[in-house]
Amino acid sequence: MSHSWPTGLLAADETALRRALADADLPALLPALARLTGDLSLLDDELRPSGDLRLTQGGLSAEDQHTVRELALRALLRYRDAGAPAAEPPGPGQLARMLSFLFGDDKGDYLPLLADELALSGDPGAPDWQWAGTREDATGAPVVAVIGAGMSGLLAAHRLGQAGVPYVVLEKNTDIGGTWLENAYPGCRVDVPSHLYSYSFAADHDWPQHFSAQPEILEYFRGFADRSGVREHIRFGTEVESATWSEAAGSWTLLLRGADGARWELTVRAVISAVGQLNRPSRPRITGADSFRGHLFHSARWDHSVDLAGKRVAVVGTGASALQIVPAIADEVAELAVYQRSAPWLVDTPHYTRELPEGMAWLLRHLPGYGTWYRFWLFCQYVEGSLPYIQADPAWTDTQRSVSALNDRLRELRTRSLLQQAGDDAELAAKVVPDHPPGAKRMLRDDGSWIRTLRQDHVDLVTDRIERFTERGIATASGEREFDVIVYATGFEASRFLTPMTVTGRDGRDLHEHWEGDARAYLGIQIPGFPNFFCLYGPNTNIVVNGSIVFFSECAVHYVLGCLRPLLQDGHHAVDCDRDAHDAFNRRIDEGNAQMAWGAADVDSWYRNSTGRISQNWPFSLLEYWRLTRTPQDSALVLDRQPNPTEKRTI
């Protein structure tokens, strides 16, 4: 990422500035300029935006938008003519005023979180301690192993490096990126605004699109790995087959397998699993799959050697990947059939695949700090997101349709949009309206291309159940249809956390046997009986209607570094999780999920595991997870100084 400020701004005349401001996202503009100039009078309460996600430009009227642009233009001209001086750090009162302008005055509890996320001080999440290595550690051997070089693994590695902890990252693939490396199917892109899908302390403001495509997301993480020095600590082509705890040594022994099949062991004090939830493709058990003579592959293992031009193609599934794949390939194939088990709810996002407007891109490149405040404005909108619309009313009766009055209103709005897009095609209209409450399953972004594609003459939406695959195609109750290519767009085995790795903790306990198909962890991070072992993007840390998973990963990594401090700096033998705290936390999680659409409605989705429990989702606010992960609580940790005695200690 490179910027040319303040040179670009200094060279801009009034006409150029007006042209840029015409494309600006306005709510963040006045706080950015108040920060640059110190002029808090720019923050006129009459121009305060609404945080409603449904409203463009923060709900500002056309007149107010004109006023904001004129205020901004005058401020920019003054700032330019003064030589674009460096901004003075805002005082606490000034910062609070800037934050409240975007977020409101009635949510003071959020101010510490907002100040951290804004990251004006640089990197507030950096560890505040340094590893105190012993003479025995002077060999440079890794003390902590991070499993996975995706978004969370890279972040954990970076924080370990900041704390001076020797570490290694073990990655089964040949490059970094995790899910953004493996999912390279046509149309793949992020469904969180690009500017939020980056670390708060290493934000990129030069994204080409509002919701960037897979290559741009992957390039961001590759660049971060290079700039941070993490890449040199990664062992590519290395899969962890097992992890075994030694009580006597207070360490984990990892059995590793290389790409060539060779095996060897690595012993470390602590393990951070950053393998994620969406890394093992889910393939439905359909009779005859082995008999199909055409090309058959999963979206996460896309076969780029197969030319789809002029082919007869079937896509099985109508989840997130299918909604991106189908419009992307429709124009090149001869026939396209989409096999749907359940229709998804769509979130109208007209700018989903659009490039950033030229003027907006110019401001992000040339106006100091604007990108930071724009990212922060997005964060303000997504702090609660659609959470109120997904919360269930215990008195609501028809939970197969909706779960509350607000949820029913959302259903009506989404249904109206779907029917308008289907137009006079009554058969298609009946197929695209979901039969479950909004939020009970993942809601998907769409710019209108989904139904527009389904309405094309050579595209069919098939709702007949697939009975079997044949040598030539797919058979349903309506008969057999021939295809050249079949694509599974059927998601991942999200609830099978840490598979296929074997993890053996205290007393020889196998983690998967301990979970019995129902993964649980304290804060999604710690499991009692598995000391010095931490999960990122673990059970119940998936967020689907508010925020970005990058935020949750930053919170979780902050917590993990707090747990490693007594282990690596204070000389403790092991850091374990208190079982009572773990159980109480999970009871509360279950109660919270029961009050959300995905728990209140009896709907089959990947949010539920094989026991029927919601093991994926976080049902509360971002603020609550941020608070819980600020400092490890003495009531939740068990710190061992020796292999046998245990004691709870405040850290």
XYZ file of C-alpha atoms in Angstrom:
651
model
C 0.000 0.000 0.000
C 1.360 3.408 -0.942
C -0.002 6.911 -0.599
C 1.146 10.193 -2.041
C -0.172 12.599 0.551
C 0.171 15.408 1.110
C 1.645 15.916 -2.390
C -1.548 14.950 -4.220
C -3.665 17.202 -2.049
C -1.298 20.159 -2.404
C -1.447 19.860 -6.201
C -5.258 19.717 -6.358
C -7.214 22.792 -7.423
C -10.748 23.616 -6.321
C -12.301 21.907 -9.334
C -10.454 18.662 -8.588
C -11.484 18.793 -4.940
C -15.131 19.367 -5.838
C -14.989 16.424 -8.227
C -13.551 14.183 -5.516
C -16.064 15.343 -2.899
C -18.922 14.521 -5.266
C -18.000 10.837 -4.924
C -17.133 10.920 -1.219
C -18.719 8.790 1.459
C -19.741 11.780 3.549
C -20.302 10.673 7.176
C -16.584 10.103 7.788
C -15.489 13.277 6.033
C -16.179 15.854 8.746
C -14.514 13.884 11.611
C -11.501 13.275 9.372
C -11.195 16.986 8.659
C -11.806 17.918 12.299
C -8.951 15.583 13.195
C -6.671 17.148 10.572
C -7.477 20.768 11.334
C -8.456 20.635 14.995
C -11.664 22.483 14.088
C -14.410 20.743 16.050
C -16.988 23.245 14.784
C -17.159 21.056 11.675
C -18.992 18.471 13.757
C -22.393 20.087 13.580
C -24.989 17.919 15.332
C -27.475 18.789 12.587
C -25.223 16.905 10.153
C -24.764 13.842 12.326
C -25.361 10.651 10.288
C -27.582 7.728 11.157
C -25.861 4.386 11.723
C -28.656 2.511 9.943
C -27.079 0.117 7.435
C -30.044 0.523 5.110
C -29.434 4.230 4.557
C -26.939 5.620 2.048
C -24.755 8.558 3.090
C -25.822 8.037 6.692
C -29.371 9.074 5.868
C -28.338 12.688 5.183
C -30.815 14.623 3.085
C -29.748 16.025 -0.283
C -29.570 19.486 1.309
C -27.432 18.230 4.186
C -25.152 16.388 1.766
C -24.600 19.656 -0.113
C -23.842 21.418 3.180
C -21.307 18.738 4.188
C -19.537 18.990 0.831
C -19.307 22.769 1.053
C -18.000 22.640 4.632
C -15.492 19.996 3.595
C -14.376 21.968 0.546
C -13.661 25.111 2.560
C -11.818 23.115 5.210
C -9.782 21.295 2.568
C -8.815 24.516 0.849
C -7.669 26.044 4.150
C -5.733 22.905 5.006
C -4.155 22.757 1.547
C -3.192 26.443 1.591
C -1.591 25.970 5.005
C 0.718 23.367 3.469
C -1.137 20.271 4.764
C 0.531 20.283 8.194
C 0.695 17.138 10.324
C -2.273 16.798 12.669
C -1.833 17.194 16.404
C -2.953 14.197 18.484
C -6.498 14.838 19.752
C -7.043 15.171 23.472
C -9.485 12.843 25.265
C -12.315 15.363 25.016
C -11.691 16.042 21.353
C -11.545 12.340 20.548
C -14.755 11.660 22.461
C -16.483 14.402 20.455
C -15.297 12.930 17.162
C -16.400 9.445 18.158
C -19.797 10.555 19.399
C -20.429 12.441 16.145
C -20.426 9.139 14.267
C -21.657 6.800 16.963
C -23.965 8.943 19.085
C -23.857 10.286 22.637
C -25.950 7.572 24.262
C -23.438 4.734 23.987
C -20.569 5.887 26.148
C -19.786 2.287 27.092
C -18.486 1.798 23.573
C -15.967 4.644 23.665
C -12.926 2.585 24.829
C -13.662 -0.040 22.161
C -14.111 2.628 19.502
C -10.856 4.361 20.445
C -9.026 1.029 20.130
C -10.600 0.259 16.761
C -9.804 3.721 15.440
C -6.145 3.081 16.318
C -5.080 6.721 16.111
C -2.290 5.953 18.582
C -0.783 3.366 16.257
C -1.341 -0.144 17.538
C -3.245 -0.262 20.836
C -3.530 -4.041 20.614
C 0.227 -4.682 20.673
C 1.358 -6.825 23.637
C 2.594 -4.823 26.617
C 5.088 -7.456 27.741
C 8.226 -9.135 26.428
C 9.237 -12.767 26.602
C 11.794 -13.493 29.293
C 13.746 -16.304 27.641
C 16.031 -18.552 29.664
C 19.494 -19.786 28.786
C 17.937 -23.063 27.641
C 15.777 -21.140 25.205
C 18.728 -19.385 23.597
C 18.898 -21.940 20.763
C 16.226 -20.015 18.918
C 13.935 -23.047 18.819
C 10.253 -22.082 18.627
C 8.470 -21.713 21.941
C 4.998 -21.400 20.433
C 3.581 -23.121 17.352
C 0.824 -21.480 15.325
C -1.148 -23.900 13.150
C -2.365 -22.188 9.994
C -1.224 -19.167 8.004
C -4.603 -17.652 7.274
C -5.922 -14.375 8.617
C -5.923 -15.407 12.303
C -2.648 -17.326 12.175
C -0.765 -14.423 10.614
C -2.153 -12.102 13.268
C -1.141 -14.411 16.121
C 2.333 -14.783 14.652
C 2.728 -11.020 14.351
C 1.725 -10.485 17.993
C 4.138 -13.206 19.149
C 6.893 -11.469 17.227
C 6.034 -8.153 18.868
C 6.379 -9.834 22.277
C 9.738 -11.314 21.267
C 8.467 -14.888 21.556
C 10.235 -17.406 19.279
C 7.536 -19.029 17.170
C 6.860 -21.085 14.085
C 3.826 -21.147 11.799
C 2.885 -24.550 10.396
C 0.938 -24.345 7.142
C -0.279 -27.323 5.104
C -0.510 -25.284 1.894
C 2.318 -23.886 -0.197
C 1.385 -20.256 0.462
C -0.324 -18.092 3.046
C -3.973 -17.063 2.960
C -5.975 -19.987 4.335
C -9.521 -19.816 3.022
C -8.548 -16.951 0.687
C -5.935 -19.174 -0.921
C -8.105 -22.287 -1.167
C -11.296 -20.610 -2.373
C -10.327 -19.336 -5.810
C -13.582 -20.105 -7.616
C -15.082 -17.666 -10.161
C -16.773 -14.701 -8.475
C -15.255 -15.295 -5.032
C -15.242 -12.117 -2.951
C -15.596 -10.921 0.615
C -19.075 -10.139 1.993
C -17.794 -7.625 4.552
C -16.740 -4.174 3.260
C -13.125 -4.404 2.115
C -11.966 -1.644 4.426
C -13.196 -3.624 7.444
C -11.587 -6.840 6.244
C -8.125 -5.780 7.325
C -6.359 -5.482 10.655
C -7.186 -2.299 12.577
C -3.485 -1.536 13.053
C -2.552 -2.346 9.441
C -5.550 -1.066 7.518
C -5.370 -0.830 3.748
C -7.308 2.110 2.321
C -6.521 1.437 -1.332
C -9.050 -1.305 -2.094
C -10.334 -1.270 -5.691
C -13.896 -2.296 -4.807
C -16.368 -1.877 -1.967
C -16.326 -5.670 -1.480
C -13.094 -6.846 -3.004
C -12.545 -10.065 -4.902
C -10.446 -12.995 -3.683
C -7.194 -11.985 -5.428
C -7.154 -8.565 -3.706
C -7.922 -10.059 -0.276
C -5.212 -12.673 -0.717
C -2.725 -10.018 -1.820
C -3.411 -7.995 1.322
C -2.525 -10.921 3.584
C 0.504 -11.817 1.483
C 1.716 -8.239 1.770
C 1.126 -8.216 5.516
C 3.097 -11.450 5.937
C 6.003 -9.919 4.039
C 5.974 -6.505 5.728
C 5.626 -7.921 9.235
C 8.398 -10.496 8.777
C 6.001 -13.358 9.546
C 6.620 -15.176 6.261
C 10.160 -16.165 7.238
C 8.743 -18.063 10.242
C 6.328 -20.187 8.176
C 6.995 -23.828 7.321
C 4.906 -24.435 4.226
C 3.729 -27.865 3.123
C 3.619 -28.981 6.763
C 0.491 -30.528 8.255
C -0.024 -31.240 11.941
C -1.264 -34.783 12.356
C -1.376 -34.810 16.145
C -0.627 -32.759 19.241
C 0.142 -34.490 22.553
C 0.475 -32.823 25.947
C 3.267 -33.807 28.345
C 2.380 -33.052 31.961
C 5.908 -33.596 33.175
C 7.510 -31.303 30.622
C 4.695 -28.769 30.414
C 4.867 -28.891 26.633
C 3.152 -30.107 23.479
C 4.708 -32.522 21.011
C 3.431 -32.121 17.484
C 3.670 -34.882 14.904
C 4.213 -33.194 11.555
C 3.923 -34.516 8.029
C 5.552 -32.889 5.024
C 4.277 -32.781 1.486
C 6.629 -35.644 0.641
C 5.104 -37.829 3.366
C 8.058 -37.504 5.741
C 7.152 -37.254 9.452
C 8.956 -35.602 12.331
C 8.229 -34.162 15.766
C 8.318 -30.647 17.185
C 8.047 -29.790 20.886
C 6.786 -26.368 22.021
C 5.478 -24.799 25.220
C 2.191 -23.654 23.687
C 0.027 -24.207 20.614
C -2.274 -21.718 18.898
C -4.663 -23.424 16.495
C -5.675 -21.048 13.712
C -7.138 -23.627 11.342
C -10.519 -21.892 11.272
C -14.006 -23.283 10.758
C -14.269 -23.148 6.969
C -11.336 -25.236 5.844
C -12.706 -28.751 5.211
C -15.107 -28.983 2.245
C -18.447 -30.646 2.896
C -19.484 -33.080 0.187
C -23.036 -34.471 0.410
C -23.374 -38.221 0.399
C -25.082 -38.764 -2.929
C -25.336 -42.209 -4.431
C -23.299 -42.731 -7.594
C -20.854 -39.854 -7.216
C -17.994 -42.147 -8.242
C -19.786 -43.168 -11.413
C -20.045 -39.721 -12.994
C -17.721 -39.581 -16.017
C -17.535 -35.804 -16.299
C -15.677 -33.325 -14.093
C -16.811 -33.240 -10.453
C -15.223 -30.937 -7.867
C -15.965 -28.753 -4.829
C -15.966 -24.966 -5.048
C -13.124 -24.810 -2.501
C -11.060 -27.139 -4.700
C -11.897 -25.513 -8.017
C -10.365 -27.290 -10.995
C -9.007 -24.434 -13.093
C -7.897 -26.854 -15.803
C -11.541 -27.379 -16.779
C -12.757 -24.981 -19.461
C -16.449 -24.283 -18.854
C -17.034 -22.587 -22.207
C -19.926 -24.275 -24.004
C -20.295 -26.924 -21.261
C -23.409 -28.222 -19.526
C -22.835 -27.371 -15.863
C -24.654 -28.250 -12.641
C -24.097 -26.354 -9.397
C -25.281 -28.185 -6.298
C -26.256 -25.756 -3.544
C -27.500 -22.185 -3.197
C -25.332 -20.914 -0.369
C -22.738 -18.148 -0.342
C -20.339 -19.681 -2.851
C -23.120 -20.619 -5.290
C -24.459 -17.069 -5.298
C -21.047 -15.882 -6.402
C -20.248 -18.705 -8.822
C -23.502 -18.883 -10.786
C -23.575 -15.265 -12.062
C -19.823 -15.430 -12.745
C -19.990 -18.462 -15.057
C -23.462 -18.148 -16.589
C -22.398 -16.243 -19.680
C -19.769 -18.777 -20.738
C -21.627 -22.064 -20.275
C -24.143 -23.618 -22.651
C -26.525 -24.835 -19.937
C -26.580 -24.186 -16.210
C -28.726 -25.981 -13.651
C -28.694 -24.890 -10.008
C -29.897 -27.516 -7.529
C -31.502 -25.891 -4.512
C -32.441 -27.512 -1.227
C -33.354 -24.280 0.559
C -33.674 -20.735 -0.806
C -31.444 -18.105 0.836
C -32.485 -14.699 2.097
C -30.750 -11.969 0.123
C -29.476 -8.633 1.409
C -29.763 -5.994 -1.308
C -26.289 -4.575 -1.864
C -26.296 -2.618 -5.145
C -22.591 -1.762 -4.922
C -21.503 -5.317 -4.072
C -19.382 -5.815 -7.207
C -18.748 -2.182 -8.076
C -15.453 -0.358 -8.219
C -14.971 2.461 -5.751
C -15.956 5.800 -7.387
C -12.954 7.653 -8.770
C -13.326 10.611 -6.430
C -13.701 8.393 -3.375
C -10.580 6.461 -4.330
C -8.718 9.761 -4.783
C -9.660 10.939 -1.283
C -8.603 7.642 0.248
C -5.203 7.969 -1.416
C -4.552 11.673 -0.899
C -6.464 12.978 2.128
C -4.521 12.102 5.288
C -6.563 10.044 7.720
C -9.714 9.850 5.627
C -9.310 6.115 5.116
C -8.978 5.597 8.859
C -12.188 7.468 9.567
C -14.018 5.807 6.670
C -13.077 2.390 8.027
C -14.186 3.524 11.455
C -17.536 4.744 10.094
C -18.108 1.323 8.568
C -17.240 -0.252 11.903
C -19.769 1.993 13.686
C -22.498 0.788 11.340
C -21.588 -2.867 11.793
C -21.149 -2.858 15.583
C -24.773 -3.907 15.968
C -25.605 -4.400 12.293
C -28.879 -6.278 11.879
C -28.701 -7.869 15.334
C -31.990 -6.359 16.599
C -33.804 -7.777 13.553
C -32.573 -11.292 14.276
C -33.369 -11.402 17.990
C -36.323 -13.613 18.874
C -39.385 -12.595 20.864
C -40.213 -15.409 23.345
C -43.918 -14.606 22.927
C -43.787 -14.930 19.130
C -45.638 -18.050 17.986
C -45.102 -18.593 14.251
C -41.343 -19.249 14.417
C -41.304 -21.042 11.087
C -42.104 -17.742 9.364
C -40.365 -15.213 11.641
C -39.240 -14.835 15.254
C -40.348 -11.307 16.203
C -42.196 -8.274 14.896
C -38.928 -6.733 13.658
C -37.908 -10.014 12.076
C -41.296 -10.271 10.384
C -40.887 -6.745 9.040
C -37.495 -7.728 7.665
C -39.093 -10.787 6.061
C -41.703 -8.621 4.354
C -39.063 -6.231 3.001
C -36.838 -9.032 1.719
C -39.787 -10.922 0.228
C -40.973 -7.823 -1.612
C -37.525 -7.359 -3.112
C -37.305 -11.004 -4.223
C -40.737 -10.924 -5.857
C -39.978 -7.666 -7.642
C -36.820 -9.194 -9.081
C -38.640 -12.372 -10.161
C -41.163 -10.229 -12.028
C -43.840 -12.125 -13.950
C -42.088 -15.493 -13.569
C -44.449 -17.009 -11.012
C -42.661 -20.370 -10.965
C -39.323 -18.746 -10.147
C -40.935 -16.432 -7.571
C -42.260 -19.450 -5.683
C -38.788 -20.975 -5.601
C -36.725 -17.970 -4.468
C -38.715 -16.947 -1.377
C -37.269 -18.812 1.641
C -39.458 -20.867 3.965
C -37.534 -19.937 7.124
C -37.154 -16.750 9.204
C -34.522 -14.226 8.102
C -31.317 -14.909 9.988
C -32.112 -18.547 10.743
C -29.586 -19.330 8.020
C -26.847 -17.192 6.598
C -28.194 -14.166 4.752
C -26.313 -13.431 1.547
C -25.312 -10.237 -0.220
C -26.636 -9.713 -3.714
C -26.602 -6.854 -6.193
C -29.494 -8.268 -8.224
C -27.354 -10.606 -10.295
C -28.648 -13.814 -8.641
C -32.258 -13.714 -9.804
C -31.265 -11.892 -12.980
C -29.059 -14.879 -13.811
C -31.732 -17.412 -12.856
C -34.117 -15.732 -15.303
C -31.848 -16.392 -18.285
C -33.192 -18.947 -20.762
C -30.280 -21.363 -20.411
C -30.330 -21.317 -16.568
C -32.653 -23.450 -14.437
C -33.311 -23.442 -10.692
C -34.077 -27.041 -9.772
C -35.822 -27.781 -6.471
C -36.339 -31.531 -7.017
C -34.287 -33.570 -4.567
C -31.213 -35.209 -6.096
C -31.687 -38.975 -5.955
C -28.345 -40.056 -7.398
C -25.518 -39.238 -9.750
C -25.268 -41.251 -12.927
C -22.496 -41.776 -15.450
C -23.866 -38.897 -17.486
C -25.331 -36.509 -14.929
C -27.923 -36.132 -12.160
C -31.153 -38.029 -11.590
C -34.177 -36.657 -9.713
C -37.785 -37.771 -9.497
C -38.331 -35.836 -12.724
C -35.758 -37.871 -14.607
C -32.080 -37.768 -15.557
C -30.248 -34.704 -16.848
C -26.861 -34.842 -18.535
C -23.934 -32.621 -17.574
C -20.293 -32.192 -18.447
C -19.355 -30.603 -15.112
C -20.833 -30.827 -11.612
C -19.748 -28.341 -8.939
C -20.398 -28.907 -5.256
C -21.192 -25.497 -3.725
C -22.065 -27.171 -0.463
C -19.948 -25.338 2.086
C -17.749 -26.785 4.783
C -17.755 -29.165 7.718
C -17.818 -26.152 9.994
C -18.727 -27.917 13.223
C -15.904 -30.482 12.994
C -13.381 -28.236 14.701
C -9.688 -29.152 14.425
C -10.292 -32.223 12.254
C -8.492 -34.285 11.119
C -5.833 -33.413 13.737
C -5.682 -35.569 16.868
C -5.286 -33.566 20.086
C -4.455 -35.402 23.335
C -4.549 -33.413 26.570
C -4.215 -34.183 30.264
C -4.707 -37.781 31.397
C -4.543 -38.959 27.782
C -7.876 -37.352 26.946
C -8.667 -37.166 23.231
C -10.227 -33.809 22.383
C -12.651 -35.141 19.767
C -13.839 -37.881 22.107
C -14.182 -35.257 24.828
C -16.346 -33.084 22.572
C -18.404 -36.010 21.210
C -19.379 -33.975 18.165
C -20.334 -30.914 20.235
C -17.326 -28.581 20.325
C -17.229 -26.057 23.167
C -14.566 -23.701 24.463
C -14.306 -20.800 26.886
C -14.533 -17.649 24.756
C -14.079 -20.029 21.824
C -10.412 -20.188 22.862
C -9.694 -22.523 25.806
C -10.763 -26.076 26.653
C -10.346 -27.420 30.237
C -7.801 -30.219 30.397
C -5.881 -28.939 27.390
C -3.425 -26.463 28.924
C -1.283 -24.123 26.847
C -3.574 -24.835 23.889
C -5.610 -22.041 22.332
C -8.125 -21.879 19.465
C -8.777 -18.945 17.150
C -12.122 -18.765 15.347
C -13.148 -21.551 17.678
C -16.612 -22.697 18.782
C -19.257 -19.960 18.970
C -17.086 -17.158 17.603
C -18.752 -16.854 14.207
C -20.520 -13.539 13.604
C -23.039 -13.305 10.802
C -25.042 -10.079 11.110
C -22.675 -7.684 12.871
C -19.006 -6.905 12.431
C -16.060 -8.598 10.786
C -14.327 -11.811 11.796
C -11.080 -9.853 11.673
C -12.273 -7.923 14.733
C -13.025 -11.160 16.598
C -9.607 -12.534 15.713
C -7.921 -9.411 17.051
C -9.860 -9.815 20.308
C -9.020 -13.514 20.602
C -5.324 -13.036 19.861
C -5.177 -10.259 22.461
C -6.610 -12.716 24.994
C -4.191 -15.488 24.011
C -1.197 -13.185 24.458
C -2.582 -12.315 27.882
C -2.647 -16.033 28.755
C 0.867 -16.590 27.455
C 2.253 -13.860 29.683
C 2.168 -15.871 32.956
C 3.466 -18.893 31.077
C 6.394 -17.287 29.281
C 7.173 -14.275 31.426
C 6.178 -15.296 34.950
C 7.471 -18.858 34.845
C 4.283 -20.869 35.230
C 4.255 -24.491 34.132
C 0.845 -24.453 32.448
C -2.152 -22.244 31.763
C -5.436 -24.118 31.812
C -9.090 -23.123 31.834
C -11.339 -23.440 34.876
C -14.113 -25.922 34.134
C -16.799 -24.050 36.063
C -16.042 -20.852 34.153
C -16.061 -22.823 30.888
C -19.399 -24.449 31.632
C -21.038 -21.231 32.816
C -19.877 -19.438 29.694
C -21.303 -22.115 27.406
C -24.625 -22.181 29.260
C -24.913 -18.464 28.649
C -23.961 -18.922 24.980
C -26.689 -21.529 24.557
C -29.239 -19.265 26.237
C -28.211 -16.402 23.970
C -28.378 -18.473 20.792
C -31.834 -19.762 21.756
C -32.985 -16.144 21.613
C -31.741 -15.605 18.054
C -33.430 -16.573 14.799
C -30.894 -19.340 14.164
C -31.738 -20.932 17.528
C -35.429 -20.142 17.913
C -36.424 -21.546 14.520
C -36.220 -25.274 13.878
C -34.118 -25.003 10.738
C -31.282 -27.170 9.506
C -28.143 -25.112 8.804
C -24.373 -25.231 9.146
C -24.767 -23.189 12.326
C -25.890 -26.412 14.053
C -23.661 -29.383 14.757
C -24.624 -33.052 14.641
C -26.265 -32.810 18.087
C -28.508 -29.960 16.951
C -26.734 -27.373 19.078
C -25.686 -23.989 17.667
C -21.922 -24.438 17.944
C -20.867 -21.725 15.489
C -22.474 -18.410 16.281
C -21.839 -15.608 18.774
C -25.261 -14.286 19.869
C -24.183 -11.109 21.662
C -22.669 -7.725 20.856
C -19.121 -7.077 19.696
C -18.622 -4.953 22.800
C -19.217 -7.938 25.052
C -16.588 -10.101 23.349
C -14.136 -7.197 23.352
C -14.619 -6.742 27.112
C -14.288 -10.448 27.866
C -11.020 -10.698 25.963
C -9.289 -7.568 27.331
C -7.678 -9.336 30.321
C -7.820 -13.020 31.276
C -9.838 -13.334 34.464
C -8.354 -15.100 37.472
C -11.677 -16.928 37.943
C -11.303 -18.509 34.498
C -7.622 -19.500 34.553
C -5.806 -22.266 36.368
C -2.084 -21.534 36.588
C 0.253 -24.405 37.455
C 3.707 -23.694 38.841
C 4.591 -27.392 39.087
C 3.387 -30.439 37.144
C 0.962 -31.558 39.861
C -0.302 -28.788 42.198
C -2.747 -26.254 40.756
C -3.752 -22.871 42.006
C -5.909 -20.062 40.756
C -3.960 -16.847 40.583
C -4.718 -13.338 39.474
C -2.512 -12.344 36.574
